[in-house]
PDB file of C-alpha atoms in Angstrom:
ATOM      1  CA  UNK L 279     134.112  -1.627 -22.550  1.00 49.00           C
ATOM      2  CA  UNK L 280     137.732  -3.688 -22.821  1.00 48.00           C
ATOM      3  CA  UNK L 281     139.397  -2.716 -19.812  1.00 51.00           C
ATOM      4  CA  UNK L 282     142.568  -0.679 -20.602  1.00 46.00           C
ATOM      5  CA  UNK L 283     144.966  -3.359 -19.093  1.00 48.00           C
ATOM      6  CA  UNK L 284     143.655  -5.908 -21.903  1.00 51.00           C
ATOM      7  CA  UNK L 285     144.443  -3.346 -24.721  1.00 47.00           C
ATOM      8  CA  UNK L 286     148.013  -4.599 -26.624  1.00 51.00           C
ATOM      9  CA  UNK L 287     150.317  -1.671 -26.862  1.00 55.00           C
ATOM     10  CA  UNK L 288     148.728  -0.025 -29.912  1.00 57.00           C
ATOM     11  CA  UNK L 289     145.723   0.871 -27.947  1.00 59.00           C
ATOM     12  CA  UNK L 290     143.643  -0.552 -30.105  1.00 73.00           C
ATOM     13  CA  UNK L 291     141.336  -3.758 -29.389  1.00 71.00           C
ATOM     14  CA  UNK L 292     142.190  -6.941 -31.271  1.00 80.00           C
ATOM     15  CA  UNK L 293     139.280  -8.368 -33.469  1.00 79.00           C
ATOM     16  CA  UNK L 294     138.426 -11.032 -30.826  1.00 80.00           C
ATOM     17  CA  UNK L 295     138.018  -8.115 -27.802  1.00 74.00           C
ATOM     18  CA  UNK L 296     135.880  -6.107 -30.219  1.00 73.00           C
ATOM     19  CA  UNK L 297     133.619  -9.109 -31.185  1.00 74.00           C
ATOM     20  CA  UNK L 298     133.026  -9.264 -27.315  1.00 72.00           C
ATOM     21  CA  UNK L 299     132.702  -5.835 -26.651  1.00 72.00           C
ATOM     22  CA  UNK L 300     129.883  -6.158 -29.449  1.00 73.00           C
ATOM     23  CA  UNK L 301     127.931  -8.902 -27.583  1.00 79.00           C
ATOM     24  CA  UNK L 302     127.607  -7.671 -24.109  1.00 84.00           C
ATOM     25  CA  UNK L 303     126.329  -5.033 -22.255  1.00 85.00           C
ATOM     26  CA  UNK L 304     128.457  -1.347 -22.860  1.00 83.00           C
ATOM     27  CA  UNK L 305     129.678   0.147 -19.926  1.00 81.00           C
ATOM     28  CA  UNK L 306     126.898   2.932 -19.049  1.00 82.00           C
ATOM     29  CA  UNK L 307     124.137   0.511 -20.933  1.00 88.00           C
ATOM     30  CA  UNK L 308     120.863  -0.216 -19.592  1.00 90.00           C
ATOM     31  CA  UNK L 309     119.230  -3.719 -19.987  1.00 92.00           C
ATOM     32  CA  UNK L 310     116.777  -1.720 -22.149  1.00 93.00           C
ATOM     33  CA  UNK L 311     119.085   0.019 -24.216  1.00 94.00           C
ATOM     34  CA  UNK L 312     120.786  -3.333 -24.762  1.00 94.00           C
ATOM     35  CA  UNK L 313     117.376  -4.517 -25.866  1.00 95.00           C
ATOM     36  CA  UNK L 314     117.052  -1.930 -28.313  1.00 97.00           C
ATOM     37  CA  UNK L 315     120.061  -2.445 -29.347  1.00 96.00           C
ATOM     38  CA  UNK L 316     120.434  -6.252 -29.613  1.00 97.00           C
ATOM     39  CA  UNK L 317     116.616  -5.839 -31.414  1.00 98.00           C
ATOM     40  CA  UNK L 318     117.430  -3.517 -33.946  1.00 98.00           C
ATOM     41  CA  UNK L 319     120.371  -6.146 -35.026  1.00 98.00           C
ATOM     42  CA  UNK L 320     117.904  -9.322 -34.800  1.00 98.00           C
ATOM     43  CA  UNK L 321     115.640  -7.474 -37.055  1.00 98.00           C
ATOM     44  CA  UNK L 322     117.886  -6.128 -39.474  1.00 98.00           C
ATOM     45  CA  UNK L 323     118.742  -9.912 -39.981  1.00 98.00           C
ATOM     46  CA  UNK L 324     115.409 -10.719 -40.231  1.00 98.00           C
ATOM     47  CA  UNK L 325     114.626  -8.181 -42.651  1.00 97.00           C
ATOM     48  CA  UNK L 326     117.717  -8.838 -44.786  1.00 97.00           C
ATOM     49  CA  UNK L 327     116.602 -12.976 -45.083  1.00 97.00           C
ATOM     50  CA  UNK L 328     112.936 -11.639 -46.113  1.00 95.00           C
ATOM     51  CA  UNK L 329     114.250  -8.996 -48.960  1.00 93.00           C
ATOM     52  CA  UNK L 330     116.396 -12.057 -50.006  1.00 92.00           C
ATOM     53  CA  UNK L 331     113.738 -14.319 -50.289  1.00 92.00           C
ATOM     54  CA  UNK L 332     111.617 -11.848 -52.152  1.00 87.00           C
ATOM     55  CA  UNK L 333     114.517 -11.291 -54.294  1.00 83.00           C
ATOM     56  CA  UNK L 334     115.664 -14.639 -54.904  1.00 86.00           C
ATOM     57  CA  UNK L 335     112.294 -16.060 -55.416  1.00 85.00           C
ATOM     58  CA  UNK L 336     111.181 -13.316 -57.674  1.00 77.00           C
ATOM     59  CA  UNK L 337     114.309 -13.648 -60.141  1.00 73.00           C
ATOM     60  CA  UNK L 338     115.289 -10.289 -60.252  1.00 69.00           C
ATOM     61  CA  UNK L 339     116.773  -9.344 -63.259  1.00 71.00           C
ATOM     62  CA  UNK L 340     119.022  -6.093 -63.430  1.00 70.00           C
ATOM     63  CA  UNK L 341     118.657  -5.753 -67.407  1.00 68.00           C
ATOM     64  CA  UNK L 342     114.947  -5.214 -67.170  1.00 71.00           C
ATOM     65  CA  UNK L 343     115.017  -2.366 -64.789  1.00 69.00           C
ATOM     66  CA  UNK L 344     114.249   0.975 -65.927  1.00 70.00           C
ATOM     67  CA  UNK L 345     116.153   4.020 -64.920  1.00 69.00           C
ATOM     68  CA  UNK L 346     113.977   4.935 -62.181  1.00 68.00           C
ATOM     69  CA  UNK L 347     113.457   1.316 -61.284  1.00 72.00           C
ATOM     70  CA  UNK L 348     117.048   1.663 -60.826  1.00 76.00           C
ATOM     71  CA  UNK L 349     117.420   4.443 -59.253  1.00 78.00           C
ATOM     72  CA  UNK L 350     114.810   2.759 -56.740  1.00 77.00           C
ATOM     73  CA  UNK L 351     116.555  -0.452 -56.675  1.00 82.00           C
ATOM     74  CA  UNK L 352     119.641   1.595 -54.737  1.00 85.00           C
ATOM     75  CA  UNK L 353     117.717   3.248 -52.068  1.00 90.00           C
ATOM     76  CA  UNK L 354     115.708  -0.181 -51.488  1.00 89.00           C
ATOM     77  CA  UNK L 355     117.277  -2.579 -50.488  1.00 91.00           C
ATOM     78  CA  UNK L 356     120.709  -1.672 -51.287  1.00 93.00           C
ATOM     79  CA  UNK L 357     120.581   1.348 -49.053  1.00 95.00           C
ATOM     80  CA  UNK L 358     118.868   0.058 -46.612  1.00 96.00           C
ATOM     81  CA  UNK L 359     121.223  -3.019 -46.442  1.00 97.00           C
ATOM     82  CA  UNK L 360     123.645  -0.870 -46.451  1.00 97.00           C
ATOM     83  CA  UNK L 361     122.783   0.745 -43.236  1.00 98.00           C
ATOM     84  CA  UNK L 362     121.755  -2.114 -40.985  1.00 98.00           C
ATOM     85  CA  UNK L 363     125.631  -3.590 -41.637  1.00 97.00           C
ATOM     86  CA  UNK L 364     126.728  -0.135 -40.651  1.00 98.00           C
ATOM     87  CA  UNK L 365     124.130  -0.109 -37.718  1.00 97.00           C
ATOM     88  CA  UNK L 366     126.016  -3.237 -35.916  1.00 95.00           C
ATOM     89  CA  UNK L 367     129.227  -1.574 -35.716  1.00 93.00           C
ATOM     90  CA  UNK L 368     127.940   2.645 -35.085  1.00 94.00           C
ATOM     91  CA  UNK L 369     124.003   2.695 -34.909  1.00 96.00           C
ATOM     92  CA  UNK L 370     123.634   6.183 -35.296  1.00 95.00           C
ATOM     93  CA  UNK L 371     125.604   6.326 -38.177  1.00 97.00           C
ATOM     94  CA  UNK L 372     123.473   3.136 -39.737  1.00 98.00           C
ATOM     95  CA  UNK L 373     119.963   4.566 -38.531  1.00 98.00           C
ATOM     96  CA  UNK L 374     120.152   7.575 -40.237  1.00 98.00           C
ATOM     97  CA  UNK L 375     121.243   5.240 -43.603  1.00 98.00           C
ATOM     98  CA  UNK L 376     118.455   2.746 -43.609  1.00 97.00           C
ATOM     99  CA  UNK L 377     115.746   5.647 -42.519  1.00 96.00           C
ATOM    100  CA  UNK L 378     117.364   8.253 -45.320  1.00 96.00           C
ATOM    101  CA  UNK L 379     117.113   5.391 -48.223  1.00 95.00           C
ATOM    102  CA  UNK L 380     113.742   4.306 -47.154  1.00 93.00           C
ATOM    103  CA  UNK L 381     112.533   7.908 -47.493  1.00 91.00           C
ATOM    104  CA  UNK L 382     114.621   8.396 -50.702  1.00 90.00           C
ATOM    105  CA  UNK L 383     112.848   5.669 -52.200  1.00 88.00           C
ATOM    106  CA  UNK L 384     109.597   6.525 -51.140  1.00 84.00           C
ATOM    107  CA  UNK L 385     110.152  10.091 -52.632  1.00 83.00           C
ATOM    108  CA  UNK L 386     112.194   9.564 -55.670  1.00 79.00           C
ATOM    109  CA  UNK L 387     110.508   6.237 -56.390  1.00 74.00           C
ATOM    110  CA  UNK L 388     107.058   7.690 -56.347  1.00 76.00           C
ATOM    111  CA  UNK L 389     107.375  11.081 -57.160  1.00 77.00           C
ATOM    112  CA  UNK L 390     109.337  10.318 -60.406  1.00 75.00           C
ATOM    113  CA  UNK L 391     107.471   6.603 -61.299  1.00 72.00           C
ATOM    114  CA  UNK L 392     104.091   7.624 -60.399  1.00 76.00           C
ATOM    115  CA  UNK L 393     104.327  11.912 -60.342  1.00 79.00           C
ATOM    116  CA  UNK L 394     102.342  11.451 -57.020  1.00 80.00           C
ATOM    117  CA  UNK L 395     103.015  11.851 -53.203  1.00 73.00           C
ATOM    118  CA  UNK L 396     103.997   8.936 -51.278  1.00 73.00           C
ATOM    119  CA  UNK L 397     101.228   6.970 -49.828  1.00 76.00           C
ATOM    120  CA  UNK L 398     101.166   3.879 -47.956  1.00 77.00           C
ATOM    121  CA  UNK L 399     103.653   1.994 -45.543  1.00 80.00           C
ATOM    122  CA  UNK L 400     104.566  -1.203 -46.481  1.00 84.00           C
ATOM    123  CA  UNK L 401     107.967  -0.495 -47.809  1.00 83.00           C
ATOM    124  CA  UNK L 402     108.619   1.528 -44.358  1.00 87.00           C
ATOM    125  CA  UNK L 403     108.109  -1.605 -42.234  1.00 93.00           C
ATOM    126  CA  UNK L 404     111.022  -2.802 -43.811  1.00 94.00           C
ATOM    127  CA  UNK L 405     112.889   0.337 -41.893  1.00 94.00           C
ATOM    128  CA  UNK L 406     111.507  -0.765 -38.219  1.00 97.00           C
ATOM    129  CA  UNK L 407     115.546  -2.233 -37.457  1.00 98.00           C
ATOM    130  CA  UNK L 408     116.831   1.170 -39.197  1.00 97.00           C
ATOM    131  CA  UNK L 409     114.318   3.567 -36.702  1.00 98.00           C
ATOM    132  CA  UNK L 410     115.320   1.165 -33.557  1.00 98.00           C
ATOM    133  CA  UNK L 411     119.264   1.886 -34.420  1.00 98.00           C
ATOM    134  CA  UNK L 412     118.506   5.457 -34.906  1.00 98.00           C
ATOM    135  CA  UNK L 413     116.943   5.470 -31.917  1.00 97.00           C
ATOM    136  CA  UNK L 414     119.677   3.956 -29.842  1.00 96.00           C
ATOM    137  CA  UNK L 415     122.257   5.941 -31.472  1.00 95.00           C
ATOM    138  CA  UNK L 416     119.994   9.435 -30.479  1.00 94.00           C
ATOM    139  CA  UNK L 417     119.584   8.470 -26.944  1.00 93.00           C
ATOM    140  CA  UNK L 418     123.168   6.632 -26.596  1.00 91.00           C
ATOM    141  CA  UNK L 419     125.463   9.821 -27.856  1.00 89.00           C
ATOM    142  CA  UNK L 420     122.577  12.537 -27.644  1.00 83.00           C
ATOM    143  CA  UNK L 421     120.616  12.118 -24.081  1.00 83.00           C
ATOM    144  CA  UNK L 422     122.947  10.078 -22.702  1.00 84.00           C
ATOM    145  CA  UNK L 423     125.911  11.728 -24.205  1.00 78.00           C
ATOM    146  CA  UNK L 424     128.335   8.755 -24.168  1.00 71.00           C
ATOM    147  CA  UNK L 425     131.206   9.153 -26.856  1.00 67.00           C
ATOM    148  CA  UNK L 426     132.707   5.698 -27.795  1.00 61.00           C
ATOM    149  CA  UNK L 427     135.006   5.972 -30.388  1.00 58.00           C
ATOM    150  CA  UNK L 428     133.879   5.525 -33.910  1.00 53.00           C
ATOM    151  CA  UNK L 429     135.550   2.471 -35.584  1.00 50.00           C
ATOM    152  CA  UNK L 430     133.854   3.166 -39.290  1.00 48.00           C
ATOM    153  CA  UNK L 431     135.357   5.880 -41.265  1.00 40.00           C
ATOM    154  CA  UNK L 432     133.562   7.230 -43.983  1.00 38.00           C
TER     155      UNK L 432
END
């Protein structure tokens, strides 16, 4: 945390204290919560090169999707995208985004594509950096019950 002395008058932290605030260790953090934490974000850049690749090599093209395709199309990747750039800035907030649209897509996906259950895992790997930002988030503000103030409105 910024000390208060290096806040300007507003109170609020200039973009340059707030990128450094983001790299280190948070007051109240252990080295293993700052694992988690700096893991979650090294995956959720890893995963978002991958889905890119698939995407970009596979020529995806948006006019040959089928409503449900569609429909699938927003909860993965988009969703899940979604969340990990939400997860660097309030994990909590970008866990429960990436984990909600990878069980959205396994749901609607299947149950209205195939009229069967979910089965299978592969597309929920892709959710490992969601669960470890979820994770943080539930042990940072829930066990540990530290309230830093939330800089995404939504």
């Amino acid at each position: 945390m910024v000390p208060d002395k290096c806040l300007p008058i507003s109170g609020k932290l200039t973009e340059t204290q707030e990128v450094a605030e983001m790299l280190h260790i948070r007051e109240g953090e252990s080295t293993a919560m700052f694992i988690v934490r700096w893991a979650a974000r090294l995956l959720s850049v890893a995963t978002t090169l991958l889905l890119a690749l698939f995407f970009l090599g596979e020529g995806l093209q948006i006019s040959d999707l089928a409503g449900f395709e569609f429909v699938g199309l927003l909860f993965f990747p988009v969703g899940l995208l979604i969340g990990f750039a939400v997860g660097w800035r309030n994990e909590l907030a970008g866990g429960i985004i990436s984990v909600l649209s990878i069980a959205a897509f396994y749901f609607a996906y299947e149950l209205w594509a195939n009229g069967t259950l979910p089965s299978g895992f592969s597309f929920a790997l892709f959710a490992v950096p969601g669960l470890l930002f979820l994770a943080y988030g539930i042990i940072d503000r829930v066990v540990l019950r530290h309230n830093r103030p939330n800089r995404m409105a939504f």
